[in-house]
Short mmCIF file of C-alpha atoms in Angstrom, two decimals:
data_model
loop_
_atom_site.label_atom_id
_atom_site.label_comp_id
_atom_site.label_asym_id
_atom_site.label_seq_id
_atom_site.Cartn_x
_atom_site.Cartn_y
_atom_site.Cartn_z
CA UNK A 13 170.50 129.02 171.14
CA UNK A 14 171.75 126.03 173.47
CA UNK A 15 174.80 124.30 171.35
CA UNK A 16 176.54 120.56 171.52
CA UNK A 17 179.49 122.42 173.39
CA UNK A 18 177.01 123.27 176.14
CA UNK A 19 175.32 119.89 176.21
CA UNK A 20 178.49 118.59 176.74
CA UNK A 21 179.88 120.01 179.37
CA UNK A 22 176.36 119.59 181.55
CA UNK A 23 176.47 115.86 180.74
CA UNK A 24 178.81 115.38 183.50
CA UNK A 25 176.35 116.69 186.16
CA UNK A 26 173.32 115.29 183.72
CA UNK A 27 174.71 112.30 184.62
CA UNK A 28 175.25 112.37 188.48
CA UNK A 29 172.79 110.02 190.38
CA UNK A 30 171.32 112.67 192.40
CA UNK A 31 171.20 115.29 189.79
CA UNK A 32 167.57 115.11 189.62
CA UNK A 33 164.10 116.96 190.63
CA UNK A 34 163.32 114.71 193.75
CA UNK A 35 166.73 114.76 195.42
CA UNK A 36 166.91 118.74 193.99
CA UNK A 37 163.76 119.72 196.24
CA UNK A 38 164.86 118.34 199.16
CA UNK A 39 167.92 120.93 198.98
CA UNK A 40 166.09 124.21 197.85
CA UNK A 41 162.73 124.33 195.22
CA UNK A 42 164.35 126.65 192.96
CA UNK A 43 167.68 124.57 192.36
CA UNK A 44 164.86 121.93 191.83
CA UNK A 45 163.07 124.09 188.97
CA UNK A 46 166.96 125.15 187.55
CA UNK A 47 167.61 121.27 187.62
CA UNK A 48 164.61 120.16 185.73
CA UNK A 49 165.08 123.08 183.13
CA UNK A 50 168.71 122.16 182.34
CA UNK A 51 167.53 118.48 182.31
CA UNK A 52 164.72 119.48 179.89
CA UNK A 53 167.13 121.95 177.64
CA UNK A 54 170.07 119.14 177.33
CA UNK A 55 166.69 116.89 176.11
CA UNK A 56 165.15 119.31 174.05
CA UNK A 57 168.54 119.56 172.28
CA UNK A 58 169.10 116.03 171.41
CA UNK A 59 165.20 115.68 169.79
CA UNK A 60 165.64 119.10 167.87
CA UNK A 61 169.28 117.55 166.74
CA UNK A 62 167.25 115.00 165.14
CA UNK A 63 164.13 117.09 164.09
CA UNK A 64 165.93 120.32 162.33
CA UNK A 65 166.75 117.80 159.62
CA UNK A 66 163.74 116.87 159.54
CA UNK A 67 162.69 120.62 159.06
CA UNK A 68 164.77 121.33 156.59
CA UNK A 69 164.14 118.66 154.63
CA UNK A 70 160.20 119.37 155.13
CA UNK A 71 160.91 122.91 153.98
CA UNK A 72 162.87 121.54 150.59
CA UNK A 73 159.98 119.09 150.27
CA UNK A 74 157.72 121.56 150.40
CA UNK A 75 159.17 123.71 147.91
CA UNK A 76 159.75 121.18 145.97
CA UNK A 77 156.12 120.14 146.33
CA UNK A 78 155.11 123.90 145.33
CA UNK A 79 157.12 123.74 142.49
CA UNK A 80 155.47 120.44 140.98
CA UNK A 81 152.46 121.86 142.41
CA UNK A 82 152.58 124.56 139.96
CA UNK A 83 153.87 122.40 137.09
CA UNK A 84 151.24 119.89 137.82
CA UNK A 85 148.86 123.76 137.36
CA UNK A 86 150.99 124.46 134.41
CA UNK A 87 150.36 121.03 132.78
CA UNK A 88 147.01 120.74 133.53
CA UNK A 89 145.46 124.30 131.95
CA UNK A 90 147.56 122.72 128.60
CA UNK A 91 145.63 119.49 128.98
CA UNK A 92 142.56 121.49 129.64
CA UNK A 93 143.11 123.62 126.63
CA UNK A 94 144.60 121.19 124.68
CA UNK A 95 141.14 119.63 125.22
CA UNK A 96 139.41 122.14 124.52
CA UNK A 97 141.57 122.24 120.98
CA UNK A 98 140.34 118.65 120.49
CA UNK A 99 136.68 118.99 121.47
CA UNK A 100 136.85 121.79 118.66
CA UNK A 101 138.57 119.61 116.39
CA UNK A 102 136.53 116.50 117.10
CA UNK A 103 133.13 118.28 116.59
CA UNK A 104 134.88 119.61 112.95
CA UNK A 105 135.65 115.77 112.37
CA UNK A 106 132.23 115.05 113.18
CA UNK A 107 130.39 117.47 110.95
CA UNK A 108 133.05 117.04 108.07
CA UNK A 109 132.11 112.96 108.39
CA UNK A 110 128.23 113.79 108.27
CA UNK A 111 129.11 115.81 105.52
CA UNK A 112 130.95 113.28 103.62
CA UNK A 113 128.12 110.74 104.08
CA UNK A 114 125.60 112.93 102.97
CA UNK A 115 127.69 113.41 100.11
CA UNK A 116 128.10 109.66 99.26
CA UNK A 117 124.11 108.98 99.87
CA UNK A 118 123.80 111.72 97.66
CA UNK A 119 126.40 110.44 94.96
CA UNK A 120 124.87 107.19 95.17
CA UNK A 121 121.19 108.36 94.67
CA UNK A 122 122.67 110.63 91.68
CA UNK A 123 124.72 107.12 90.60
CA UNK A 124 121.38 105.32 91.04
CA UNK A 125 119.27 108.04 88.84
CA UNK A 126 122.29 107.99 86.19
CA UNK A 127 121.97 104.10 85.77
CA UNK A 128 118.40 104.11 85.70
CA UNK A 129 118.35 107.23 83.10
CA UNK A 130 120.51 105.25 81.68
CA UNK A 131 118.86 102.26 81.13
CA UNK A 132 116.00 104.42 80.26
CA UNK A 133 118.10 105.72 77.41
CA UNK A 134 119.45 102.68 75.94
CA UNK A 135 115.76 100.82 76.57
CA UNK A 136 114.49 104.08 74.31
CA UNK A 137 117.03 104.03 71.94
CA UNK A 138 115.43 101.60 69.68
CA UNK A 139 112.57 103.54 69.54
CA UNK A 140 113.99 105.99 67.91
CA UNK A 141 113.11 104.99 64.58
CA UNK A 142 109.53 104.03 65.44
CA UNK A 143 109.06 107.50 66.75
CA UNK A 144 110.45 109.52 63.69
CA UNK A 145 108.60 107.15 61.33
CA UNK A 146 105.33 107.92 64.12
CA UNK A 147 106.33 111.33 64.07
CA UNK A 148 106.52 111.89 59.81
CA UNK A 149 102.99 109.72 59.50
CA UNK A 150 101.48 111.95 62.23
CA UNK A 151 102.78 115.59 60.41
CA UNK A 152 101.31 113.70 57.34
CA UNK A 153 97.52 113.05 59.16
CA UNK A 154 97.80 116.60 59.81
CA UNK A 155 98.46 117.42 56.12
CA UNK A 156 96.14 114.73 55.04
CA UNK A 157 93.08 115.55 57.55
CA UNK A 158 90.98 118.21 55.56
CA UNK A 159 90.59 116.19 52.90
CA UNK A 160 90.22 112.50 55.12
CA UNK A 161 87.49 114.75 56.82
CA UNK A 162 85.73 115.76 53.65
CA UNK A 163 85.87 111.88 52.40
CA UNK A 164 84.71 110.68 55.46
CA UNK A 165 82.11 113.21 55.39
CA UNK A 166 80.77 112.51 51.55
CA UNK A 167 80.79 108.72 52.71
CA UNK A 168 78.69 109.37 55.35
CA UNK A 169 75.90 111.78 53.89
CA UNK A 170 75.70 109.99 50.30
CA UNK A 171 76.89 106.62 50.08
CA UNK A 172 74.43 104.96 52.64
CA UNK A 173 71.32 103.90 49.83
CA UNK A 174 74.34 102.22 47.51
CA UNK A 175 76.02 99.03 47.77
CA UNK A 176 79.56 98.41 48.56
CA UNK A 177 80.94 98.47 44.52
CA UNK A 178 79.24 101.44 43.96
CA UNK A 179 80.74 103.13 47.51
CA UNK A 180 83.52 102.60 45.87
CA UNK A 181 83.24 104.05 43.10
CA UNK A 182 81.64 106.97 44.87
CA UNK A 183 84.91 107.32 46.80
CA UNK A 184 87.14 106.93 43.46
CA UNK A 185 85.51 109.93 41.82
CA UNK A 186 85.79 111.98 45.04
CA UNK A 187 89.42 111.43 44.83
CA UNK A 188 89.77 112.70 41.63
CA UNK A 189 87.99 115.64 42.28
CA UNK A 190 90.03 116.25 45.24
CA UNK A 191 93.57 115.59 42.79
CA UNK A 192 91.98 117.97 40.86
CA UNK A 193 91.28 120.20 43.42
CA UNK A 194 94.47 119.77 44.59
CA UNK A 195 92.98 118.79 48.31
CA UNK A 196 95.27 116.69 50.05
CA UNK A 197 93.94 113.16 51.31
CA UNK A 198 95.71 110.25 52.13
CA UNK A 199 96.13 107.79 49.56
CA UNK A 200 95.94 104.61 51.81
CA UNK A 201 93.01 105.82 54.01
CA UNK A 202 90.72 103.58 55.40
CA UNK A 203 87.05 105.06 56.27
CA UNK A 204 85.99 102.14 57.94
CA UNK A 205 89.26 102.43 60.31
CA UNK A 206 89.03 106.48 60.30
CA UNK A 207 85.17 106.48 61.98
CA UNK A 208 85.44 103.69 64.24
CA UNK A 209 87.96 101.65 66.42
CA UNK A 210 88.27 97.61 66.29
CA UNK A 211 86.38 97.21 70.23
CA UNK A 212 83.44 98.79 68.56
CA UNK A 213 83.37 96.93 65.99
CA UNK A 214 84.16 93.47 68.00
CA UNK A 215 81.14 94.51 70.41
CA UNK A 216 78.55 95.17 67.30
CA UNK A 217 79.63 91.72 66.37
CA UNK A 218 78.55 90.39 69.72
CA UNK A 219 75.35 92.29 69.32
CA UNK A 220 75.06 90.53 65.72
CA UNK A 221 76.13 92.67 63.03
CA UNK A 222 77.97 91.04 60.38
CA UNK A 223 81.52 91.05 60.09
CA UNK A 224 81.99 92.07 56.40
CA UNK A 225 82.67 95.53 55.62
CA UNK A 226 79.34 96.38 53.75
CA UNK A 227 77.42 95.64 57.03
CA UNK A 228 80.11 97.46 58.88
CA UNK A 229 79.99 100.51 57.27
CA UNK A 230 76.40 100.72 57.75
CA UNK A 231 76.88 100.61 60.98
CA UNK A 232 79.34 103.32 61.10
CA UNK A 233 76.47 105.27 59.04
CA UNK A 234 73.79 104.52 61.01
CA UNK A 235 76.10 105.51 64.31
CA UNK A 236 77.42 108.66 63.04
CA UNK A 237 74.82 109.95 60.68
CA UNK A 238 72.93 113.05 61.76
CA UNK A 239 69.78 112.11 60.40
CA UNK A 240 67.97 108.79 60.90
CA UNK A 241 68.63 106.31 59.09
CA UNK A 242 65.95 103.79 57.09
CA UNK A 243 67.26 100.20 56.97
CA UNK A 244 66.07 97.59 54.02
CA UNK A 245 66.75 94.51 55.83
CA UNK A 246 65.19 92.12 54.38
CA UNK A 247 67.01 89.16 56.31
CA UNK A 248 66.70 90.92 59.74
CA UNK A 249 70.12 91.16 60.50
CA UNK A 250 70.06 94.78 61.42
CA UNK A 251 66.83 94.78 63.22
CA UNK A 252 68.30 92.16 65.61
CA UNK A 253 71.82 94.20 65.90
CA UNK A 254 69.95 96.88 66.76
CA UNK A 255 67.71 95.52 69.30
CA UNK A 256 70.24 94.14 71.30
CA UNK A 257 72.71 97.05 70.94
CA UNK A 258 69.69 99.93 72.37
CA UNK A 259 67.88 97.26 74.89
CA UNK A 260 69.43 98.60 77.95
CA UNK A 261 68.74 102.38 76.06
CA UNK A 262 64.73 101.93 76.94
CA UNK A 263 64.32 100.73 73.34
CA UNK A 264 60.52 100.50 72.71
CA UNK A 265 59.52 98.22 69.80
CA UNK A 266 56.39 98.18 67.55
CA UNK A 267 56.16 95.22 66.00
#
């Protein structure tokens, strides 16, 4: 409670040369201990002069410091949830852009089967006619087969012992029968070409059969009959076609 008006009128005696402890004590100890107090009261005022300042400023400080202190608390649970907000919208942005490439790789495998189907298309495109043409000549085999079967059939039971005019004659009068019969057969066909394909033929060849058709179709009849067949062969060309087509069979000859 000590006030400026107070320190001023003890400066006065403060500042006396023998206002002080030593030269106190030598008069009476407790003036001494009054002395120093009033000494130490006119001092303590002119520090806490300077400090209450001091203190009030601390204590404005330090409000103010609470109050940024919370802001700073305020501000930081936004940034914290505002964070959070992004790490949500981040991981969205993350699976919508693995989602959008596995939607391109998929558009371009899709864009890479369209081409090629494409290209497949156009490539089969010309085709087209082949097939139909393939398809109508393959409806009329089926048509056609009974009675291909039944001349193939004839050809091979009956026409072996004749030669190749007289085959065809054979195979004329058949036809008629057949018109007659109304059988269907196809006009063009081709026994030898029916019974066996051109790599069989090539390899008899090798094995040296002739390459005309008489000697062909013989052996066509003596491959497909059911029976054995008895070969006049007077120049030995099927005897040696036949030797070297069975020699790896075990073929035993008697001369």
């Amino acid at each position: 409670s000590i006030t400026e008006e107070t320190v001023e009128l003890l400066e006065p005696y403060l500042d006396m040369e023998d206002y002080n402890l030593e030269t106190a004590k030598k008069v009476c100890g407790n003036v001494a201990g009054l002395c120093s107090w009033t000494q130490a009261m006119a001092y303590f005022y002119s520090i806490n002069k300077e400090v209450l300042p001091l203190k009030a400023n601390l204590a404005l400080q330090e409000g103010r410091l609470a109050a940024a202190q919370m802001e700073l608390n305020s501000a930081q649970n936004q940034l914290d949830e505002k964070q959070r907000e992004l790490d949500e919208v981040q991981a969205m942005y993350d699976a919508a852009m693995k989602e959008k490439q596995a939607l391109l790789d998929d558009a371009e495998a899709c864009r890479r089967k369209m081409n090629n189907a494409t290209a497949l298309i156009e490539g089969l495109g010309g085709e087209k006619l082949r097939w139909t043409a393939s398809s109508k000549n393959f409806q009329n085999q089926i048509t056609n087969l009974v009675g291909n079967v039944l001349l193939a059939t004839g050809f091979l039971s009956y026409s072996g012992p004749f030669n190749q005019e007289y085959r065809n004659l054979l195979l004329q009068s058949w036809k008629k029968e057949m018109d007659n019969s109304k059988i269907p057969y196809s006009k063009n066909l081709n026994l030898t070409g029916m019974l066996v394909d051109n790599a069989t033929v090539g390899e008899w060849n090798l094995q040296g059969l002739p390459n005309d058709d008489l000697s062909i179709q013989n052996g066509i009849i003596v491959t497909k009959a059911s029976r054995y067949p008895l070969l006049i062969d007077p120049q030995g060309q099927g005897k040696i076609w036949i030797k070297n087509k069975e020699k790896n069979n075990g073929l035993q000859v008697n001369s």
